[in-house]
Short mmCIF file of C-alpha atoms and ligand atoms in Angstrom, two decimals:
data_model
loop_
_atom_site.label_atom_id
_atom_site.label_comp_id
_atom_site.label_asym_id
_atom_site.label_seq_id
_atom_site.Cartn_x
_atom_site.Cartn_y
_atom_site.Cartn_z
CA MET L 1 13.66 -28.89 4.38
CA ARG L 2 16.71 -30.24 2.61
CA LEU L 3 19.62 -29.41 4.93
CA PRO L 4 18.40 -28.49 8.43
CA ARG L 5 20.63 -26.07 10.32
CA ILE L 6 20.11 -24.50 13.74
CA LYS L 7 19.59 -20.77 13.26
CA PRO L 8 22.68 -18.92 14.50
CA GLU L 9 20.54 -16.89 16.93
CA HIS L 10 19.10 -20.06 18.44
CA ARG L 11 22.15 -22.06 19.41
CA PRO L 12 21.09 -24.54 22.11
CA GLY L 13 22.65 -25.16 25.50
CA ARG L 14 22.19 -27.78 28.18
CA LEU L 15 20.72 -26.69 31.52
CA GLY L 16 21.31 -29.99 33.33
CA ASP L 17 18.66 -32.52 34.36
CA GLY L 18 18.33 -33.46 30.71
CA VAL L 19 16.85 -30.12 29.66
CA ILE L 20 17.95 -28.21 26.57
CA ARG L 21 17.40 -24.45 26.33
CA ILE L 22 17.14 -23.16 22.79
CA GLY L 23 16.49 -19.75 21.27
CA GLY L 24 18.32 -17.64 23.86
CA THR L 25 16.56 -16.15 26.87
CA VAL L 26 14.00 -13.76 25.39
CA TYR L 27 10.47 -14.57 26.51
CA GLY L 28 8.32 -15.44 23.51
CA VAL L 29 11.27 -16.83 21.56
CA ALA L 30 13.20 -19.11 23.91
CA GLY L 31 12.12 -22.68 24.53
CA GLU L 32 13.10 -25.73 26.53
CA ILE L 33 13.27 -29.34 25.39
CA ALA L 34 13.12 -32.28 27.80
CA ASP L 35 15.84 -34.64 26.59
CA PRO L 36 16.52 -37.33 29.23
CA ASN L 37 18.27 -39.68 26.77
CA GLY L 38 20.35 -37.13 24.85
CA TRP L 39 18.57 -37.88 21.59
CA ALA L 40 17.52 -34.29 20.84
CA TRP L 41 20.94 -32.91 21.82
CA THR L 42 22.60 -35.28 19.37
CA ALA L 43 20.09 -34.46 16.64
CA LEU L 44 20.61 -30.72 17.16
CA GLY L 45 24.37 -31.25 16.91
CA LEU L 46 23.87 -32.93 13.55
CA MET L 47 21.76 -30.01 12.29
CA ASP L 48 24.72 -28.02 11.01
CA GLY L 49 23.60 -27.74 7.41
CA SER L 50 25.62 -30.71 6.17
CA ASN L 51 23.09 -33.51 6.72
CA THR L 52 19.64 -34.27 5.36
CA SER L 53 16.80 -35.17 7.71
CA GLU L 54 17.20 -38.81 6.72
CA GLN L 55 20.93 -38.76 7.42
CA ILE L 56 20.30 -37.25 10.86
CA ALA L 57 17.69 -39.89 11.69
CA ASP L 58 20.04 -42.68 10.49
CA ALA L 59 22.89 -41.32 12.61
CA LEU L 60 20.62 -41.27 15.67
CA LEU L 61 19.63 -44.89 15.10
CA ARG L 62 23.28 -45.96 14.83
CA ARG L 63 24.11 -44.17 18.07
CA PHE L 64 21.09 -45.06 20.23
CA ALA L 65 20.07 -48.72 20.19
CA ALA L 66 16.85 -48.00 22.13
CA LEU L 67 15.59 -45.57 19.51
CA ARG L 68 13.10 -46.89 16.98
CA PRO L 69 13.09 -45.62 13.35
CA GLU L 70 9.70 -43.92 13.67
CA GLN L 71 10.84 -42.18 16.87
CA ALA L 72 13.99 -40.90 15.19
CA ALA L 73 12.06 -39.59 12.20
CA ARG L 74 9.48 -37.92 14.46
CA LEU L 75 12.16 -36.32 16.61
CA VAL L 76 13.87 -34.80 13.58
CA GLU L 77 10.53 -33.63 12.20
CA THR L 78 9.55 -32.07 15.55
CA LEU L 79 12.85 -30.19 15.86
CA ILE L 80 12.53 -28.87 12.31
CA GLY L 81 8.94 -27.79 13.02
CA SER L 82 9.98 -25.94 16.17
CA GLY L 83 11.10 -22.87 14.24
CA TYR L 84 14.65 -22.99 15.57
CA VAL L 85 15.93 -24.57 12.37
CA GLU L 86 16.48 -23.15 8.89
CA ASP L 87 17.30 -24.75 5.56
CA ALA L 88 21.00 -24.29 4.73
CA ALA L 89 20.25 -25.17 1.10
CA ALA L 90 17.61 -22.44 0.60
CA ALA L 91 18.54 -19.55 -1.68
CA PRO L 92 17.15 -16.03 -1.15
CA PRO L 93 14.12 -15.26 -3.35
CA PRO L 94 14.96 -13.69 -6.74
CA GLU L 95 12.46 -10.88 -6.04
CA LEU L 96 15.04 -9.42 -3.65
CA GLY L 97 18.17 -8.08 -5.32
CA SER L 98 21.69 -8.23 -3.89
CA GLU L 99 21.47 -4.66 -2.55
CA GLU L 100 18.24 -5.47 -0.76
CA LEU L 101 19.75 -8.60 0.76
CA ASP L 102 22.55 -6.42 2.11
CA ARG L 103 20.33 -3.50 3.20
CA TYR L 104 17.89 -5.74 5.06
CA SER L 105 20.38 -8.29 6.38
CA ARG L 106 19.84 -7.20 10.00
CA SER L 107 16.06 -7.24 9.54
CA HIS L 108 16.43 -10.75 8.15
CA ALA L 109 18.32 -11.79 11.27
CA PHE L 110 15.65 -10.16 13.45
CA PHE L 111 12.77 -11.93 11.71
CA ARG L 112 14.73 -15.19 11.62
CA ARG L 113 15.13 -14.96 15.37
CA ILE L 114 11.57 -14.15 16.38
CA ASP L 115 9.67 -16.01 13.67
CA LEU L 116 9.18 -19.56 14.91
CA ALA L 117 7.19 -20.77 11.92
CA PRO L 118 9.22 -23.07 9.65
CA ARG L 119 10.01 -21.07 6.51
CA GLU L 120 11.42 -21.84 3.11
CA HIS L 121 14.22 -19.25 3.01
CA GLY L 122 13.73 -16.84 5.92
CA TRP L 123 13.07 -13.83 3.68
CA GLU L 124 9.27 -14.20 3.68
CA ALA L 125 8.70 -11.27 6.06
CA GLN L 126 10.90 -8.96 3.99
CA LEU L 127 9.10 -10.00 0.82
CA ARG L 128 5.74 -9.20 2.41
CA LEU L 129 7.05 -5.78 3.38
CA LYS L 130 8.26 -5.16 -0.16
CA ARG L 131 4.83 -6.01 -1.58
CA ALA L 132 2.93 -3.95 1.02
CA ARG L 133 1.19 -0.63 0.41
CA VAL L 134 0.88 1.51 3.53
CA ILE L 135 -0.75 4.90 3.97
CA VAL L 136 0.54 7.09 6.80
CA LEU L 137 -2.03 9.70 7.76
CA GLY L 138 -0.51 12.54 9.74
CA LEU L 139 3.18 13.43 9.59
CA GLY L 140 3.66 15.03 12.97
CA GLY L 141 5.46 13.59 15.97
CA THR L 142 4.10 10.06 15.66
CA GLY L 143 3.82 10.01 11.88
CA SER L 144 7.31 11.27 11.09
CA HIS L 145 8.90 8.56 13.23
CA ALA L 146 6.52 5.88 11.93
CA ALA L 147 7.09 6.80 8.28
CA SER L 148 10.88 6.80 8.77
CA ALA L 149 10.80 3.34 10.33
CA LEU L 150 8.51 1.94 7.66
CA ALA L 151 10.67 3.35 4.85
CA ALA L 152 13.85 2.05 6.46
CA SER L 153 12.24 -1.35 6.92
CA GLY L 154 11.47 -1.66 3.21
CA VAL L 155 7.70 -1.19 2.93
CA GLY L 156 7.42 -1.18 -0.86
CA SER L 157 4.83 1.57 -1.29
CA LEU L 158 4.44 4.33 1.26
CA HIS L 159 1.94 7.16 0.91
CA CYS L 160 2.29 10.16 3.22
CA VAL L 161 -0.68 12.43 3.87
CA ASP L 162 -0.70 15.74 5.73
CA PRO L 163 -2.10 19.15 4.79
CA ASP L 164 0.07 21.17 7.18
CA ARG L 165 3.31 23.09 6.77
CA VAL L 166 6.44 22.70 8.88
CA GLU L 167 6.64 25.09 11.85
CA LEU L 168 9.50 25.84 14.23
CA SER L 169 7.56 24.29 17.14
CA ASN L 170 7.46 20.97 15.25
CA LEU L 171 11.22 20.53 15.35
CA ASN L 172 11.41 19.34 18.95
CA ARG L 173 10.10 15.94 17.83
CA GLN L 174 9.28 15.66 14.12
CA VAL L 175 12.45 14.04 12.84
CA LEU L 176 11.84 14.33 9.11
CA TYR L 177 12.16 18.12 9.03
CA ARG L 178 15.00 20.65 9.27
CA GLU L 179 15.07 24.38 10.03
CA LYS L 180 15.35 25.11 6.31
CA ASP L 181 12.01 23.29 5.76
CA ILE L 182 9.95 25.73 7.84
CA GLY L 183 7.02 26.89 5.75
CA ARG L 184 7.11 23.94 3.37
CA PHE L 185 4.41 21.25 3.23
CA LYS L 186 5.24 18.37 5.55
CA ALA L 187 4.06 15.74 3.08
CA GLU L 188 6.38 17.02 0.37
CA VAL L 189 9.40 17.25 2.65
CA ALA L 190 8.63 13.82 4.08
CA ALA L 191 8.49 12.22 0.65
CA GLU L 192 11.88 13.77 -0.22
CA ARG L 193 13.56 12.63 2.99
CA LEU L 194 12.11 9.13 2.88
CA GLY L 195 13.19 8.77 -0.74
CA GLU L 196 16.73 9.74 0.29
CA LEU L 197 16.59 7.22 3.13
CA ASN L 198 15.48 4.40 0.86
CA SER L 199 15.52 4.85 -2.91
CA GLY L 200 14.39 1.25 -3.40
CA ILE L 201 10.80 1.94 -2.33
CA ALA L 202 8.04 4.08 -3.82
CA VAL L 203 7.15 7.09 -1.66
CA THR L 204 4.24 9.32 -2.63
CA SER L 205 2.50 12.18 -0.85
CA SER L 206 -0.67 14.21 -0.81
CA LEU L 207 -2.02 17.24 1.03
CA ASP L 208 -5.48 15.86 1.76
CA ARG L 209 -7.23 17.13 4.83
CA VAL L 210 -9.53 14.48 6.33
CA ASP L 211 -12.68 16.16 7.56
CA ASP L 212 -15.10 13.26 7.29
CA GLU L 213 -15.33 9.51 6.87
CA ARG L 214 -15.99 9.75 3.15
CA THR L 215 -12.69 11.54 2.51
CA LEU L 216 -10.81 8.91 4.49
CA THR L 217 -12.58 6.07 2.67
CA ALA L 218 -11.46 7.51 -0.67
CA LEU L 219 -7.87 7.84 0.56
CA LEU L 220 -7.68 4.17 1.58
CA GLU L 221 -8.31 2.88 -1.92
CA GLY L 222 -5.47 0.59 -2.98
CA PHE L 223 -3.72 0.31 0.40
CA ASP L 224 -3.20 -2.71 2.64
CA VAL L 225 -2.80 -0.95 6.02
CA LEU L 226 -3.56 2.46 7.49
CA ALA L 227 -1.13 3.97 9.98
CA LEU L 228 -3.23 6.63 11.68
CA CYS L 229 -0.87 9.17 13.20
CA ALA L 230 -3.27 12.14 13.25
CA ASP L 231 -5.31 13.00 16.32
CA ARG L 232 -7.76 15.50 14.89
CA PRO L 233 -10.69 15.89 14.56
CA LYS L 234 -11.18 14.41 18.02
CA ASP L 235 -13.68 11.82 19.22
CA PRO L 236 -16.61 11.45 19.35
CA GLU L 237 -17.23 11.07 15.64
CA GLY L 238 -13.62 12.03 15.11
CA ILE L 239 -10.83 10.64 13.04
CA ARG L 240 -10.48 7.37 14.96
CA ILE L 241 -14.14 6.53 14.57
CA TRP L 242 -13.85 7.31 10.85
CA ALA L 243 -10.73 5.18 10.60
CA ASN L 244 -12.46 2.30 12.37
CA ARG L 245 -15.44 2.39 10.05
CA ALA L 246 -13.62 3.21 6.81
CA CYS L 247 -11.06 0.43 7.37
CA ALA L 248 -13.80 -2.07 8.24
CA ALA L 249 -15.60 -1.15 5.03
CA ALA L 250 -12.37 -1.42 3.02
CA GLY L 251 -11.46 -4.70 4.73
CA ILE L 252 -8.02 -3.51 5.80
CA PRO L 253 -6.44 -3.41 9.25
CA TRP L 254 -5.15 -0.25 10.86
CA VAL L 255 -2.91 1.01 13.61
CA GLY L 256 -3.59 4.14 15.62
CA GLY L 257 -0.90 5.65 17.80
CA GLY L 258 -0.28 8.74 19.83
CA TYR L 259 0.41 10.20 23.22
CA ASP L 260 -1.24 11.94 26.08
CA GLY L 261 1.75 13.65 27.62
CA PRO L 262 3.94 10.86 29.02
CA LEU L 263 1.41 8.12 28.23
CA VAL L 264 2.13 6.57 24.83
CA THR L 265 -0.37 4.07 23.44
CA VAL L 266 -0.77 2.28 20.13
CA GLY L 267 -3.76 0.18 19.09
CA THR L 268 -3.93 -2.49 16.39
CA TYR L 269 -7.29 -3.23 14.82
CA SER L 270 -8.66 -5.52 12.15
CA ALA L 271 -12.17 -6.23 11.02
CA ARG L 272 -11.15 -9.86 10.57
CA SER L 273 -10.14 -10.63 14.13
CA GLY L 274 -10.22 -9.14 17.59
CA ALA L 275 -12.13 -6.14 18.85
CA CYS L 276 -12.32 -2.98 16.75
CA TYR L 277 -11.46 0.45 18.12
CA GLU L 278 -15.06 1.20 19.11
CA CYS L 279 -15.36 -2.12 20.94
CA VAL L 280 -12.09 -1.48 22.80
CA CYS L 281 -13.37 1.99 23.79
CA ALA L 282 -16.67 0.46 24.94
CA GLY L 283 -14.74 -2.05 27.00
CA GLU L 284 -12.69 0.69 28.63
CA ASP L 285 -15.79 2.79 29.29
CA ALA L 286 -17.40 -0.20 30.99
CA LEU L 287 -14.37 -0.39 33.28
CA ARG L 288 -14.63 3.37 33.90
CA ARG L 289 -10.96 3.75 33.04
CA HIS L 290 -11.24 7.31 31.90
CA ASP L 291 -7.65 7.95 32.94
CA LEU L 292 -6.37 5.74 30.12
CA ASP L 293 -6.75 7.82 26.99
CA ILE L 294 -6.70 5.67 23.88
CA GLY L 295 -8.04 8.52 21.79
CA HIS L 296 -4.67 10.31 21.94
CA GLY L 297 -3.69 13.87 21.36
CA GLY L 298 -3.18 15.12 24.91
CA PRO L 299 -0.98 18.18 25.31
CA GLY L 300 2.75 18.10 25.73
CA VAL L 301 5.17 16.04 23.72
CA MET L 302 8.88 15.77 23.15
CA ALA L 303 11.12 13.74 20.88
CA PRO L 304 11.28 10.56 23.00
CA SER L 305 7.52 10.28 23.58
CA ALA L 306 6.78 11.01 19.92
CA GLY L 307 9.51 8.59 18.88
CA ILE L 308 8.20 5.74 21.02
CA SER L 309 4.71 6.35 19.69
CA GLY L 310 5.82 6.39 16.05
CA GLN L 311 8.15 3.43 16.38
CA LEU L 312 5.42 1.39 18.08
CA VAL L 313 3.06 2.27 15.24
CA ALA L 314 5.66 1.07 12.73
CA HIS L 315 6.22 -2.12 14.71
CA CYS L 316 2.49 -2.87 14.76
CA VAL L 317 2.13 -2.13 11.03
CA ILE L 318 5.06 -4.44 10.27
CA SER L 319 3.56 -7.22 12.36
CA LEU L 320 0.22 -6.80 10.57
CA ILE L 321 1.99 -7.11 7.22
CA THR L 322 4.35 -9.94 8.07
CA GLY L 323 2.56 -11.80 10.86
CA VAL L 324 5.83 -11.57 12.80
CA PRO L 325 5.25 -11.31 15.65
CA ASP L 326 1.54 -12.04 15.93
CA PRO L 327 -0.12 -8.61 15.51
CA ARG L 328 -2.88 -9.42 18.01
CA PRO L 329 -5.58 -7.14 16.57
CA GLY L 330 -7.94 -5.68 19.12
CA THR L 331 -5.19 -4.76 21.54
CA VAL L 332 -3.67 -1.53 22.78
CA ARG L 333 -0.14 -1.45 24.13
CA GLY L 334 2.02 1.31 25.42
CA LEU L 335 4.26 2.87 28.00
CA ASN L 336 3.81 5.40 30.75
CA LEU L 337 7.03 7.41 30.90
CA VAL L 338 6.31 8.64 34.44
CA GLY L 339 5.25 5.17 35.60
CA PRO L 340 7.79 2.72 34.18
CA ASP L 341 6.14 -0.17 36.01
CA GLN L 342 2.78 0.71 34.43
CA ASN L 343 3.13 -0.67 30.94
CA VAL L 344 -0.15 -0.65 29.05
CA PHE L 345 -1.86 -3.68 27.61
CA ILE L 346 -5.57 -3.50 26.86
CA HIS L 347 -7.62 -6.28 25.35
CA HIS L 348 -11.39 -6.54 25.04
CA GLN L 349 -13.75 -8.88 23.27
CA PRO L 350 -15.81 -7.63 20.31
CA ARG L 351 -19.29 -6.49 21.28
CA PRO L 352 -21.78 -9.13 20.12
CA ASP L 353 -23.73 -6.62 18.06
CA CYS L 354 -20.81 -4.67 16.60
CA PRO L 355 -21.23 -4.05 12.86
CA PHE L 356 -17.48 -3.46 12.37
CA CYS L 357 -15.76 -6.48 13.90
CA GLY L 358 -16.30 -9.75 15.69
CA ALA L 359 -15.14 -12.22 13.08
CA GLY L 360 -13.38 -14.21 15.80
CA GLU L 361 -9.86 -14.66 17.09
CA GLU L 362 -7.24 -15.30 14.43
CA SER L 363 -3.54 -14.77 14.19
CA GLY L 364 -0.89 -14.36 11.52
CA ALA L 365 -0.41 -11.77 8.81
CA GLU L 366 -3.47 -9.57 8.40
CA ALA L 367 -2.52 -7.35 5.49
CA GLY L 368 -2.16 -7.95 1.81
CA GLU L 369 -3.49 -11.49 1.87
ZN1 ZN Z 1 -16.29 -3.77 17.10
#
């Protein structure tokens, strides 16, 4: 890193007792540094983008007689490695044009804030999104919100699949459609609307109806992630089982989201790490938690519950693609809208004999590697 600079979102403050708080107050991002001698505080003050690492270390040595050269160098290196520092000399990658830098400037700030891995220019997550190929299966309540968020976020290739036509009863939650679209194929309308939202990405569509695992396997060809937003056919041997097995065979991760009335849950699965869908279900069955439906598709839905479901799907897909934040495959998360203190987080180990998962715990970007 040529010219270290504290990220604007991570400006540090002193708490007293020689402790520095950095990265704001959000759990998972914020950190504290014990700094009894004021060395780190001084070093952070010098990280304004005008000094090299060597110049910062030299300035520390001039100011603090007790500091040894190797300590000063290590301190600077540690602060740079903390993820709270960016390189003021880094230029955006040429693969992103000026319009993209403007369009995704707030996404850049978001990733810059929550990504605590030292990066070259801070646009790595956006580049991964641009290179990603995502298939969204099902364009109903969950899928229409998920596809909108993925298109807006700059997923480079988005394929929308749904065999159904728009109906009046869809319009209480399916945000891609208008009254004038009633009777048209959802996939075609969705591709139009998403193209209007973001003309810088490639949006395609098809009317495939998935009635078996073989059909789904064929659809996955050429994609990095599946966003499963359809809930039919139901388990057992339904669409989630097919997704689990087809994605394992294709070697791609997937996200499955939906709702059971006010309970919204979204699962993230990868054959490379964490438990697969069938192992998570087995774990829940062993706990006899039949009240927690991770198969989805229960009756009753409105715009907020569909929106939360779809947006959570998009969030999990983005984290699979970018590694930011850690996608934590093998987990189910969600909200209970009638029990706001009952947030959902489910995590199980892979079954020892599972043919679809169990490669061990990993973290980082899962898609498009
Ligand atoms: Zn498994």
